[in-house]
CSV table of C-alpha atoms in Angstrom, one decimal:
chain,number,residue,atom,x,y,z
J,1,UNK,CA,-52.6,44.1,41.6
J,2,UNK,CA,-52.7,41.9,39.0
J,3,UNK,CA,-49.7,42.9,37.1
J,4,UNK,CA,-47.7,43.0,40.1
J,5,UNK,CA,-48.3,39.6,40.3
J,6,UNK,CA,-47.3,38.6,37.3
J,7,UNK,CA,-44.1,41.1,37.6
J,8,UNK,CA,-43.4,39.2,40.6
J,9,UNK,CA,-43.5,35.9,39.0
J,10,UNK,CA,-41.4,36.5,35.9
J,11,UNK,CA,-38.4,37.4,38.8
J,12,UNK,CA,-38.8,34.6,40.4
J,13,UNK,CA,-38.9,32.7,36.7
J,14,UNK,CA,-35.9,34.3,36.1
J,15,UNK,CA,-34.3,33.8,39.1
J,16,UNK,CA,-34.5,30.4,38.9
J,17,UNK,CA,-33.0,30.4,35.5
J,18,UNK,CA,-30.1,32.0,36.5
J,19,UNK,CA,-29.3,29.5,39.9
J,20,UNK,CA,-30.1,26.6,37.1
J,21,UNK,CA,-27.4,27.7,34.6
J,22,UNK,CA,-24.0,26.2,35.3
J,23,UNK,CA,-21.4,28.8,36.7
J,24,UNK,CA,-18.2,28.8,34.8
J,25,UNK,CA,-15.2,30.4,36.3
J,26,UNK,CA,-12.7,32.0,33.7
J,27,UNK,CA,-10.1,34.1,33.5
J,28,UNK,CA,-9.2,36.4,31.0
J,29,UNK,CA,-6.3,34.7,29.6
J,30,UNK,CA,-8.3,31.5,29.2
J,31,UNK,CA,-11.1,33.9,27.1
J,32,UNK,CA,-8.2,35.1,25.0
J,33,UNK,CA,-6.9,31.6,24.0
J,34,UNK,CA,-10.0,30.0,23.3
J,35,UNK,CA,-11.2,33.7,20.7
J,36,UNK,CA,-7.8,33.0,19.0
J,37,UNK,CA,-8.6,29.0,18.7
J,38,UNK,CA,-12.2,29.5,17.6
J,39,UNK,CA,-13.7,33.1,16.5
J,40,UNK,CA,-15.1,33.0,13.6
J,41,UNK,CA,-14.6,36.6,12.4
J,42,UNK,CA,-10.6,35.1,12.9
J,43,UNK,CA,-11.6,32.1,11.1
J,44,UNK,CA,-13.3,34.1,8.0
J,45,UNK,CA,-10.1,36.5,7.6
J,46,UNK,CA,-7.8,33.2,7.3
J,47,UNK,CA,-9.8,32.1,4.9
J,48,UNK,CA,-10.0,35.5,2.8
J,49,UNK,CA,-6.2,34.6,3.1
J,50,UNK,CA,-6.0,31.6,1.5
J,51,UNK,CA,-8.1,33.0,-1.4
J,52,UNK,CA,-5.5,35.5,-2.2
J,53,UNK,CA,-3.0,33.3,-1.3
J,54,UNK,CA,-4.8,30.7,-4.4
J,55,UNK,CA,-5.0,33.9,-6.6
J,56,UNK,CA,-1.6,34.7,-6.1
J,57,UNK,CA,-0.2,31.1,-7.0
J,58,UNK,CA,-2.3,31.1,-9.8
J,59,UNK,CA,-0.2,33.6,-11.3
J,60,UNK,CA,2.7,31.4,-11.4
J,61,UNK,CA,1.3,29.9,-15.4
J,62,UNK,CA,3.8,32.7,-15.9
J,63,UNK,CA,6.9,30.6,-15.3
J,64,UNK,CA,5.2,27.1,-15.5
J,65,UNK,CA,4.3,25.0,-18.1
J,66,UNK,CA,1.1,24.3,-20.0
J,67,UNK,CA,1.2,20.5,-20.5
J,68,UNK,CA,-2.0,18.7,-22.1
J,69,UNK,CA,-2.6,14.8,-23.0
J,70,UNK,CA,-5.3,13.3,-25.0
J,71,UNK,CA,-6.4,10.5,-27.1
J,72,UNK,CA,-8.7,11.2,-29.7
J,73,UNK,CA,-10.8,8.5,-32.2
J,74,UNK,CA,-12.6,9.2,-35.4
J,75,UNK,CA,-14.0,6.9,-38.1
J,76,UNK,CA,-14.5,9.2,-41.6
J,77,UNK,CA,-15.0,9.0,-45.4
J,78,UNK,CA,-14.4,12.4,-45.4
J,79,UNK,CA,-11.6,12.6,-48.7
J,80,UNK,CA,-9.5,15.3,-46.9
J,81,UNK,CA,-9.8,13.4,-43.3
J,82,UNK,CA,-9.1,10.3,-44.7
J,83,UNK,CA,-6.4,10.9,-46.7
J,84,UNK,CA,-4.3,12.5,-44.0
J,85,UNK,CA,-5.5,10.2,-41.3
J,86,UNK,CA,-3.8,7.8,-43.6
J,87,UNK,CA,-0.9,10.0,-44.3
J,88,UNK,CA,-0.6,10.4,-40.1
J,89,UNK,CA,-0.4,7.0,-39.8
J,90,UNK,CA,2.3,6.3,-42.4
J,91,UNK,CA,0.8,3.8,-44.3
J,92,UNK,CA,0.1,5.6,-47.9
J,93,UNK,CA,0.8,3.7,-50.8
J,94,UNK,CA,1.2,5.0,-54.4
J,95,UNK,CA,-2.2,3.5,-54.7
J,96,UNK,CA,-3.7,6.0,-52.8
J,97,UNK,CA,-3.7,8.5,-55.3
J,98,UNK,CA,-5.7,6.9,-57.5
J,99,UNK,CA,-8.7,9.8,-58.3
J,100,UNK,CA,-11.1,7.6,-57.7
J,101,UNK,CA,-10.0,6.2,-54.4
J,102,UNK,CA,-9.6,10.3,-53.6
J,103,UNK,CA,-12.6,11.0,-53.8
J,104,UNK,CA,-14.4,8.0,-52.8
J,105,UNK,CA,-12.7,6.8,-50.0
J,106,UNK,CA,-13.3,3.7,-47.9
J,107,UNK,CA,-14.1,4.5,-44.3
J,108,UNK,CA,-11.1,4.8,-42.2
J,109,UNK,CA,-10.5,4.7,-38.2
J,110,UNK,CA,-7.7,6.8,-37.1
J,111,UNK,CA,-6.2,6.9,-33.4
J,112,UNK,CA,-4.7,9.7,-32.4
J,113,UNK,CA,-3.0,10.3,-29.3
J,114,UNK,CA,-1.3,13.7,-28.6
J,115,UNK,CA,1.0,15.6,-25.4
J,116,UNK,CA,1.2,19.3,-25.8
J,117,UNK,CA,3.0,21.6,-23.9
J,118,UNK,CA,3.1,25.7,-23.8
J,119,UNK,CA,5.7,27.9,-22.3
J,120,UNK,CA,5.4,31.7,-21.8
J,121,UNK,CA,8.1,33.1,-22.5
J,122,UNK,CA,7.4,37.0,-22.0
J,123,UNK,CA,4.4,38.3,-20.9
J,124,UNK,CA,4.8,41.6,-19.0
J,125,UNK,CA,1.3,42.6,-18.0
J,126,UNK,CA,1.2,38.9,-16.3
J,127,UNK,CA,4.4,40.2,-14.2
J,128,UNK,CA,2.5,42.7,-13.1
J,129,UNK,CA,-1.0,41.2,-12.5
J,130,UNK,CA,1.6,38.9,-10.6
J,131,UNK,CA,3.1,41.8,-8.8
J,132,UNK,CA,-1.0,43.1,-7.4
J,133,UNK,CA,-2.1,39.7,-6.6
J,134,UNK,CA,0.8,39.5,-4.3
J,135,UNK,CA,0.0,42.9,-2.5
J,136,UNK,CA,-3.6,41.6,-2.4
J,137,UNK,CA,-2.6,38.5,-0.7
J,138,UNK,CA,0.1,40.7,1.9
J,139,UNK,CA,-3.1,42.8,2.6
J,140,UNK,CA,-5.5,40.0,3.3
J,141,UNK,CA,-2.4,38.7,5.8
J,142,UNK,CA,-2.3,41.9,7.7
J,143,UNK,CA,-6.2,42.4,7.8
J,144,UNK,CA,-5.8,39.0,9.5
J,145,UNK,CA,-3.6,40.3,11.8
J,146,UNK,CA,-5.4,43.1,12.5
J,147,UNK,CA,-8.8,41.1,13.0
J,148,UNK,CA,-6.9,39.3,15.9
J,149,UNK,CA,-5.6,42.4,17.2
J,150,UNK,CA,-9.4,43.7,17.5
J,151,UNK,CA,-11.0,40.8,18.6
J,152,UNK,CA,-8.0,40.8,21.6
J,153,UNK,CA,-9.3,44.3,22.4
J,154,UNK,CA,-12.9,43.5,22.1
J,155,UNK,CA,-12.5,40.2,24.3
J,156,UNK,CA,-10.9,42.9,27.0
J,157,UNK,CA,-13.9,45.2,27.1
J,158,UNK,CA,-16.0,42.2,27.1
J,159,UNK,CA,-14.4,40.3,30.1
J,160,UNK,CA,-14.7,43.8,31.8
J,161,UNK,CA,-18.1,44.5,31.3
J,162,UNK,CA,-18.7,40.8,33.3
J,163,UNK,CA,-16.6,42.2,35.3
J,164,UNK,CA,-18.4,45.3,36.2
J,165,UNK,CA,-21.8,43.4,36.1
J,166,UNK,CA,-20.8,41.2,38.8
J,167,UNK,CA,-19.5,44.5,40.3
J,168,UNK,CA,-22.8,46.0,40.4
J,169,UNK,CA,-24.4,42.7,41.7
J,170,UNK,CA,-22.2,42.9,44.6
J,171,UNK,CA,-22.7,46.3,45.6
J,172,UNK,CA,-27.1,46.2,45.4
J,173,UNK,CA,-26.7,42.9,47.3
J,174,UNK,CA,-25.6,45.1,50.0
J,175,UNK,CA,-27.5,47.8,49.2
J,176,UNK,CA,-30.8,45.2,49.2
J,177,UNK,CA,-29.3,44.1,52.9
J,178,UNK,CA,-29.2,47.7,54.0
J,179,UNK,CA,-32.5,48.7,53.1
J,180,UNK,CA,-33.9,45.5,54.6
J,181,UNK,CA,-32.1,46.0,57.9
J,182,UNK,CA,-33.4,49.9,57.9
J,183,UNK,CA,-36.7,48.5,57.1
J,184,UNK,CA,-36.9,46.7,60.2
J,185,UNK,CA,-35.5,49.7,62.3
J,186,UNK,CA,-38.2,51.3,60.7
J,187,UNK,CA,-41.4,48.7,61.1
J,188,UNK,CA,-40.1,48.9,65.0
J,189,UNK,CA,-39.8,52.5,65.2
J,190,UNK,CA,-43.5,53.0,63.4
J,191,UNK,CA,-44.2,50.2,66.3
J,192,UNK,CA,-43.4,52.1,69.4
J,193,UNK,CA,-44.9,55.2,67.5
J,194,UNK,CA,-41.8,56.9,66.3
J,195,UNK,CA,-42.2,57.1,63.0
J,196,UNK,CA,-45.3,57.8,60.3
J,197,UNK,CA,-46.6,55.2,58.1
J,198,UNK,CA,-45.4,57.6,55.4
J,199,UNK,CA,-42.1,56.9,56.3
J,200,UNK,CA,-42.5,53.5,56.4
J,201,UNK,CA,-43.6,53.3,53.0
J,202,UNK,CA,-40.2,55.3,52.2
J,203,UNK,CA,-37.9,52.6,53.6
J,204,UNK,CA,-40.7,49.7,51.4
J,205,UNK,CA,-40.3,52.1,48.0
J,206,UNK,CA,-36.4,51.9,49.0
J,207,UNK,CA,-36.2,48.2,49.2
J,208,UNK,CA,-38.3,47.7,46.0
J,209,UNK,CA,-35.9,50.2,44.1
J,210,UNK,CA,-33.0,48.2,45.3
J,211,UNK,CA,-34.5,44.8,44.1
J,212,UNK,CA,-35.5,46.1,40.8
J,213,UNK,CA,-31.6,47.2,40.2
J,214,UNK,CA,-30.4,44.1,41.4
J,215,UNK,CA,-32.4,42.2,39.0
J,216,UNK,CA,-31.4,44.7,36.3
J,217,UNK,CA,-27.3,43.4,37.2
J,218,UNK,CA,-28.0,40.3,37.0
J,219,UNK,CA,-29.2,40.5,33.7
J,220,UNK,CA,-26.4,42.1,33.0
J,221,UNK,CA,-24.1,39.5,34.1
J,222,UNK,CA,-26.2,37.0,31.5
J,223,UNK,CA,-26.0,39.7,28.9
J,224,UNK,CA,-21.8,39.7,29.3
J,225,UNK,CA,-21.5,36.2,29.5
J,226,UNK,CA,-23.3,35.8,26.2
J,227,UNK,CA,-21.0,37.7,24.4
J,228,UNK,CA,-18.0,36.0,26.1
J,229,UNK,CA,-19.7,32.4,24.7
J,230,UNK,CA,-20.5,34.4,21.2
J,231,UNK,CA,-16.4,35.7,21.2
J,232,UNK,CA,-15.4,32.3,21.9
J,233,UNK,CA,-17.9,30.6,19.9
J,234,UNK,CA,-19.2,29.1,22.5
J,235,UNK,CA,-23.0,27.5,21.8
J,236,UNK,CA,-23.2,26.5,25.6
J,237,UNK,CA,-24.0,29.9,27.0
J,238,UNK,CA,-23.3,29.3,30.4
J,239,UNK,CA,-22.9,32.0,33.2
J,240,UNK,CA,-18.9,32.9,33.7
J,241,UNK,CA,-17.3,34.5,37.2
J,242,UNK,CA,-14.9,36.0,36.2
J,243,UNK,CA,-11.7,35.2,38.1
J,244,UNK,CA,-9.4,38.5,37.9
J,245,UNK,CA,-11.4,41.7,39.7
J,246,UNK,CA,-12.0,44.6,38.3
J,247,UNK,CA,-8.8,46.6,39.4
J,248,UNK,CA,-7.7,49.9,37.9
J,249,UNK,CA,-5.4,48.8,35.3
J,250,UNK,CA,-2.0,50.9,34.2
J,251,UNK,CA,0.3,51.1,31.6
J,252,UNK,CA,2.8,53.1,29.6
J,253,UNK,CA,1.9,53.5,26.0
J,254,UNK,CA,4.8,53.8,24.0
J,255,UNK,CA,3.7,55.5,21.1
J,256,UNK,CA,1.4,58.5,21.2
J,257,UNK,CA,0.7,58.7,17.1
J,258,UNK,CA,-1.0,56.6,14.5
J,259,UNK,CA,2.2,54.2,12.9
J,260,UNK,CA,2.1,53.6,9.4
J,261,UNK,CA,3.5,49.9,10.2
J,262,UNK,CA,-0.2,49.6,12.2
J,263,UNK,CA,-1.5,46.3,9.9
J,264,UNK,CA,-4.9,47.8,9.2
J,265,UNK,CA,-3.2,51.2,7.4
J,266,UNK,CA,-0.1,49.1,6.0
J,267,UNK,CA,-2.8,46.7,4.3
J,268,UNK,CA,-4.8,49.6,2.9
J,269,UNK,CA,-1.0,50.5,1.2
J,270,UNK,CA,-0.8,47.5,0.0
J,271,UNK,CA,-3.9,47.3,-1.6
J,272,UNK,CA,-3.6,50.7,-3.1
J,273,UNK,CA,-0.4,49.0,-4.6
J,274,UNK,CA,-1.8,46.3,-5.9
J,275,UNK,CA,-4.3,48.9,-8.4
J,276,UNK,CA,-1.0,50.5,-9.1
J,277,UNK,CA,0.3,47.1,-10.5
J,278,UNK,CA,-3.0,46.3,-12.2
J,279,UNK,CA,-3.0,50.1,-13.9
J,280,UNK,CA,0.2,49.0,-15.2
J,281,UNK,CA,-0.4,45.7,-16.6
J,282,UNK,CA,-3.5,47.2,-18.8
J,283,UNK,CA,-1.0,49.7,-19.7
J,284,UNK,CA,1.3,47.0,-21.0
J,285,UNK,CA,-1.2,45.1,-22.5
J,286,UNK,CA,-0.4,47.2,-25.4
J,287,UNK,CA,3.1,45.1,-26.1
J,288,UNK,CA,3.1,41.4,-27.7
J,289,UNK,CA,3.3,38.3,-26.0
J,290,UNK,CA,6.0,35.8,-26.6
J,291,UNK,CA,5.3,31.5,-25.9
J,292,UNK,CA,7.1,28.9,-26.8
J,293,UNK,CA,5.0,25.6,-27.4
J,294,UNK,CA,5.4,22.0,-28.9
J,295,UNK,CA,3.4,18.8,-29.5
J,296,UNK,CA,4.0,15.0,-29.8
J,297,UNK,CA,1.3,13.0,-31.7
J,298,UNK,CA,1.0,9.1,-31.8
J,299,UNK,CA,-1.5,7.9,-34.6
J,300,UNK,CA,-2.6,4.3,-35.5
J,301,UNK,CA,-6.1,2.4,-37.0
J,302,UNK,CA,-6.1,0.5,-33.6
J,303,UNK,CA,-6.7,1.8,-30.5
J,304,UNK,CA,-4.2,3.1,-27.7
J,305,UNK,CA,-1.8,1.5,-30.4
J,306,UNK,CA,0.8,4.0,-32.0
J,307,UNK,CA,2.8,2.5,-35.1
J,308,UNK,CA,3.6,6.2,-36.2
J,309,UNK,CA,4.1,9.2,-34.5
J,310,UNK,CA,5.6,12.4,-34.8
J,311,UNK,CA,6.5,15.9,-33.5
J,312,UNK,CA,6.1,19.8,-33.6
J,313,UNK,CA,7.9,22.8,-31.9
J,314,UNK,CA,7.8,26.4,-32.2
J,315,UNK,CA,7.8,29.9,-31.1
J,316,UNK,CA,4.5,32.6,-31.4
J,317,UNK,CA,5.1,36.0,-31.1
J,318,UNK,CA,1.5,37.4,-30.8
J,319,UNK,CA,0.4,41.3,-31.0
J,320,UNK,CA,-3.0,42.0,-30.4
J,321,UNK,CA,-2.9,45.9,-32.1
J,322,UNK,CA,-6.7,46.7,-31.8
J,323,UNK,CA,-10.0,45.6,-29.5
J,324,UNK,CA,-11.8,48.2,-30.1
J,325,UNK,CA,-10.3,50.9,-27.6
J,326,UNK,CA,-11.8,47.8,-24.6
J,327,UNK,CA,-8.1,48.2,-23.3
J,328,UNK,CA,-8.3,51.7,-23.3
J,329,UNK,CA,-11.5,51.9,-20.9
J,330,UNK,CA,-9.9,49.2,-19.1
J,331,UNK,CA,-6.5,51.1,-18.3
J,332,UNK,CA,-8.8,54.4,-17.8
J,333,UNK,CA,-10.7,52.5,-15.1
J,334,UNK,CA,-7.8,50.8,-13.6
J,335,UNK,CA,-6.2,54.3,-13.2
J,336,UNK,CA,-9.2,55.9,-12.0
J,337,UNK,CA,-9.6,52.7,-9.2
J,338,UNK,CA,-5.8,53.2,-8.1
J,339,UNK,CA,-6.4,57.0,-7.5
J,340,UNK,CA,-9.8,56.2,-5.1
J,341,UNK,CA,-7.3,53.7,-3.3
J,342,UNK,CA,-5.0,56.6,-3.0
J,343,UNK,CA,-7.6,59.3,-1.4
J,344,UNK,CA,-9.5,55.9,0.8
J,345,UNK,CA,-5.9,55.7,2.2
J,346,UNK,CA,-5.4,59.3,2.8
J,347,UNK,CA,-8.7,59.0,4.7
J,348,UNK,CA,-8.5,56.5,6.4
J,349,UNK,CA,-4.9,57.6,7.9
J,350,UNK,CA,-6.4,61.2,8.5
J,351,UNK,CA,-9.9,59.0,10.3
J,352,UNK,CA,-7.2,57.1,12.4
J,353,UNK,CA,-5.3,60.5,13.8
J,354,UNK,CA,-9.0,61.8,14.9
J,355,UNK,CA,-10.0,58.8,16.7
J,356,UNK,CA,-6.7,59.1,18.3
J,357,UNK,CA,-7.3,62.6,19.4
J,358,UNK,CA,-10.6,61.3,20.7
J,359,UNK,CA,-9.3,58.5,22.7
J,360,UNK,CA,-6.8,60.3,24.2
J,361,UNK,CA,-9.2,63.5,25.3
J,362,UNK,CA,-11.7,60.5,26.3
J,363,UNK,CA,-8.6,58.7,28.8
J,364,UNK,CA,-7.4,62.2,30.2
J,365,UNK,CA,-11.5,62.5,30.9
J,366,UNK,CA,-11.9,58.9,32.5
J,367,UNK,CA,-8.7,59.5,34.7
J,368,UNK,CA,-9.9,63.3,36.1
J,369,UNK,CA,-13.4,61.6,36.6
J,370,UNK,CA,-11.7,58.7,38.4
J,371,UNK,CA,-10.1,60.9,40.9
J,372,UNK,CA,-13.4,63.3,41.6
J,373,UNK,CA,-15.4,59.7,42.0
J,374,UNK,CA,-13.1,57.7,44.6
J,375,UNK,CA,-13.1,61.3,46.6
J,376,UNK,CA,-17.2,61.4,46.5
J,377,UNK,CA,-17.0,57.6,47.3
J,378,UNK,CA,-15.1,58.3,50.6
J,379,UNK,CA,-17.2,60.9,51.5
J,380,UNK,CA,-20.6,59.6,50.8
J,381,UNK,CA,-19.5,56.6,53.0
J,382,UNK,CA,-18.9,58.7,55.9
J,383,UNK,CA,-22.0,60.6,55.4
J,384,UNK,CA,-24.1,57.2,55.2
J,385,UNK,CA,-22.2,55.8,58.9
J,386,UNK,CA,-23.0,59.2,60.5
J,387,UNK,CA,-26.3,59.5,59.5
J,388,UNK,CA,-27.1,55.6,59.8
J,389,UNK,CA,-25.7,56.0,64.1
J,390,UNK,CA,-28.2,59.0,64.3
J,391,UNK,CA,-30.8,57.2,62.5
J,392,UNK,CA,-30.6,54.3,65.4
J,393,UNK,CA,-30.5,57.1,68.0
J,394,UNK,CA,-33.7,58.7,66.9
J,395,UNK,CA,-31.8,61.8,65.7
J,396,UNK,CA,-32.1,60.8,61.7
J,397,UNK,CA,-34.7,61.5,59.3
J,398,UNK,CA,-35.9,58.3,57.3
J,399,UNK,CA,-35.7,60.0,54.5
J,400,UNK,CA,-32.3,62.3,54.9
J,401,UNK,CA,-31.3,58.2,56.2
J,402,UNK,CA,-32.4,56.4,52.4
J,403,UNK,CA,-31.0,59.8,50.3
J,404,UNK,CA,-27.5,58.9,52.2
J,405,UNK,CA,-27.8,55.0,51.3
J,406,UNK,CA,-28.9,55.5,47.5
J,407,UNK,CA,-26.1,58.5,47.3
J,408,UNK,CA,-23.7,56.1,48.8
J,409,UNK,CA,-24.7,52.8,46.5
J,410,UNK,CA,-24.9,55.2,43.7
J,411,UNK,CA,-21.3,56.3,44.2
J,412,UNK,CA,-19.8,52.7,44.5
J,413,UNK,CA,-21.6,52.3,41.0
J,414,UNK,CA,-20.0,55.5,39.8
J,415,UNK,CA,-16.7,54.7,40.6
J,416,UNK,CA,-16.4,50.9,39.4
J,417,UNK,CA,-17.8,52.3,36.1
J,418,UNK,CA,-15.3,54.9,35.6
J,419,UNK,CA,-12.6,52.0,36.3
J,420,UNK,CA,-13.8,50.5,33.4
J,421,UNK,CA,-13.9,53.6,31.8
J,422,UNK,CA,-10.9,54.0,32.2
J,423,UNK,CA,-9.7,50.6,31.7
J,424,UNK,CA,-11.3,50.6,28.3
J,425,UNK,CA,-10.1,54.1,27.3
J,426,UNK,CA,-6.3,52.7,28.1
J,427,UNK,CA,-7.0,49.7,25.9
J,428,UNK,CA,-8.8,51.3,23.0
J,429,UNK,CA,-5.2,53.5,23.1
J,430,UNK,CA,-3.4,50.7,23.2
J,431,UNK,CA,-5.3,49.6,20.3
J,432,UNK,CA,-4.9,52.4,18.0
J,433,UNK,CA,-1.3,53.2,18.8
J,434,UNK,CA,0.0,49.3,18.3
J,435,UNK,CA,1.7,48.6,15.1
């Protein structure tokens, strides 16, 4: 007795949660428009993007310029220092090569500021490190894509599973009215001495049953409208109504097959190409390097003062022959990483084709199942209005009358669940099938 109490508390609890939370109307169109303005997951993929897009420009040291400025100061009596800080700053005299002043010379403060500037000229792994880091960054633009196109089907299911929940909330309501309306034909009927206590206990067991589903959808309906407010990003967490009804949705699908232009599979190609380009620049680490550089220096006793300067300019042709077979193992692993990208795509594609296959069998399921349900529908109405006039007439069984109701209620719930079913299968078609 006791813990009925307490179950009959927490509903009430609850109930009043629910009539205290704000009711938000929304459409699905409106759901779609705010996930695209402020999902995360979207947010996290852009950003993934701009990472690869930063790698990517970071590659272009292969066409720029290296340019450096500094301004150095140094106070020696160093002999070798001294004398060429002095030579530097142009003002040896034929004193200066006194041997004693060599090698004993007076502390001197030299001043020395310097540009420099390095130009690659021809470095062909860095073409094709280039050449990966811009497949990487195409990827990460497609997986972007691809996020949005996911999180478009997922706001679909979502918005349909509120839908449904406020489906099933509409038909107990009327289920919970029923019951209470055969409840009092019944408490009149046990009156006059019609009917057994027993079957009055039926009809109470009925109602109860009833109450506890009801509660059960409207959890539901909290449950859905979380996950709307969590798609959305939405910290509010209020209940939505949704505005379109659940209605058996239909469309043609163009294309039956898995596309190779579907941004998920072309990303996974592109990333496969970019250890292809990254297999070859190890290879051609093996060839030299060719850069240009030059450097203009400005020297003086004084600082940020320059009475002398001068210049240098040059080519480097550099040809590292030997590291100890490291770029060996590196090319081995490189070519060992493009080959897994090979067989991860072959997987994938092949992983694609049987979800396909599964989607499909699951849609041609849904729509069979839809038209068996919408046929039991009609006729378990019928049954329940035949058997409901007999039941007022004395003619009824209580309990042949409650099997008819919870057949009947039962069947509305079928069939608005196999719209969705079926609504989900289409979309999750849709899904796989769009490139």
């Amino acid at each position: 007795m006791k813990k009925a109490y307490v179950l009959i508390l927490s509903f009430m609890v609850l109930g009043i949660t629910i009539q205290a939370q704000e009711l938000v109307s929304i459409s699905k169109l409106e759901v779609l428009s705010k996930v695209s303005e402020n999902n995360t997951s979207i947010k996290i993929s852009k950003e993934e993007f701009n990472q690869a897009r930063a790698d990517f420009r970071q590659t272009n040291v292969l066409f720029l310029p290296n340019i450096t400025a500094s301004h150095t100061g140094i106070a020696t009596t160093n002999p070798l220092m001294a004398f060429g800080s002095k030579l530097n700053q142009e003002i040896l005299t034929q004193n200066d090569f006194n041997p004693n002043l060599l090698n004993n010379p007076s502390q001197i403060q030299n001043f020395a500021t310097r540009f420099e500037i390095q130009q690659p000229l021809i470095n062909v792994d860095g073409m094709f490190q280039r050449k990966a880091a811009k497949s990487k960054m195409d990827a990460m633009a497609l997986k972007t894509q691809r996020t949005q196109d996911y999180l478009v089907f997922e706001v679909k299911k979502a918005y349909m599973q509120l839908q449904l929940a406020y489906k099933a909330v509409e038909v107990l309501e009327k289920a919970l009215e029923a019951a209470n309306s055969n409840k009092k034909l019944a408490d009149n009927s046990f009156k006059q001495g019609y009917l057994q206590r027993a079957d009055v206990l039926n009809v109470e067991v009925r109602v109860t049953e009833v109450k506890n589903q009801l509660q059960t959808a409207k959890s539901n309906v909290q449950n859905a409208s979380n996950y709307l407010s969590f798609l959305m990003t939405d910290d509010n967490y209020v209940i939505y109504t949704p505005s379109d009804e659940l209605t058996l949705e239909t469309s043609t699908i163009q294309n039956q097959s898995i596309s190779e232009n579907r941004s998920d599979i072309k990303a996974m190609q592109l990333a496969s190409n970019a250890y292809k380009a990254l297999n070859k620049a190890d290879k051609m680490a093996f060839l030299p390097t060719l850069n240009a550089f030059g450097s203009y220096e400005i020297y003086d006793d004084e600082i940020f003062k320059g009475d002398a300067n001068g210049y240098l300019f040059g080519a480097e042709l550099s040809w590292n022959l030997f590291q100890g077979s490291k770029r060996i193992g590196k090319a081995q692993k490189s070519k060992s990483q493009f080959e897994q990208s090979k067989l991860e795509y072959q997987q994938y594609v092949s992983q694609s084709n049987l979800e396909l296959n599964k989607a499909k069998r699951t849609f041609l399921d849904a729509e069979n199942k839809l038209k068996l349900n919408r046929l039991a529908l009609e006729q378990s109405e019928e049954s329940l209005r035949i058997r409901t006039n007999r039941f007022k007439e004395g003619l009824e069984k209580t309990s042949d009358l409650l099997m008819a109701e919870t057949q009947y209620a039962q069947k509305q719930l079928d069939y608005y669940q196999t719209i969705f079913e079926y609504n989900y299968a289409q979309a999750y078609l849709q899904f796989l099938t769009k490139e």
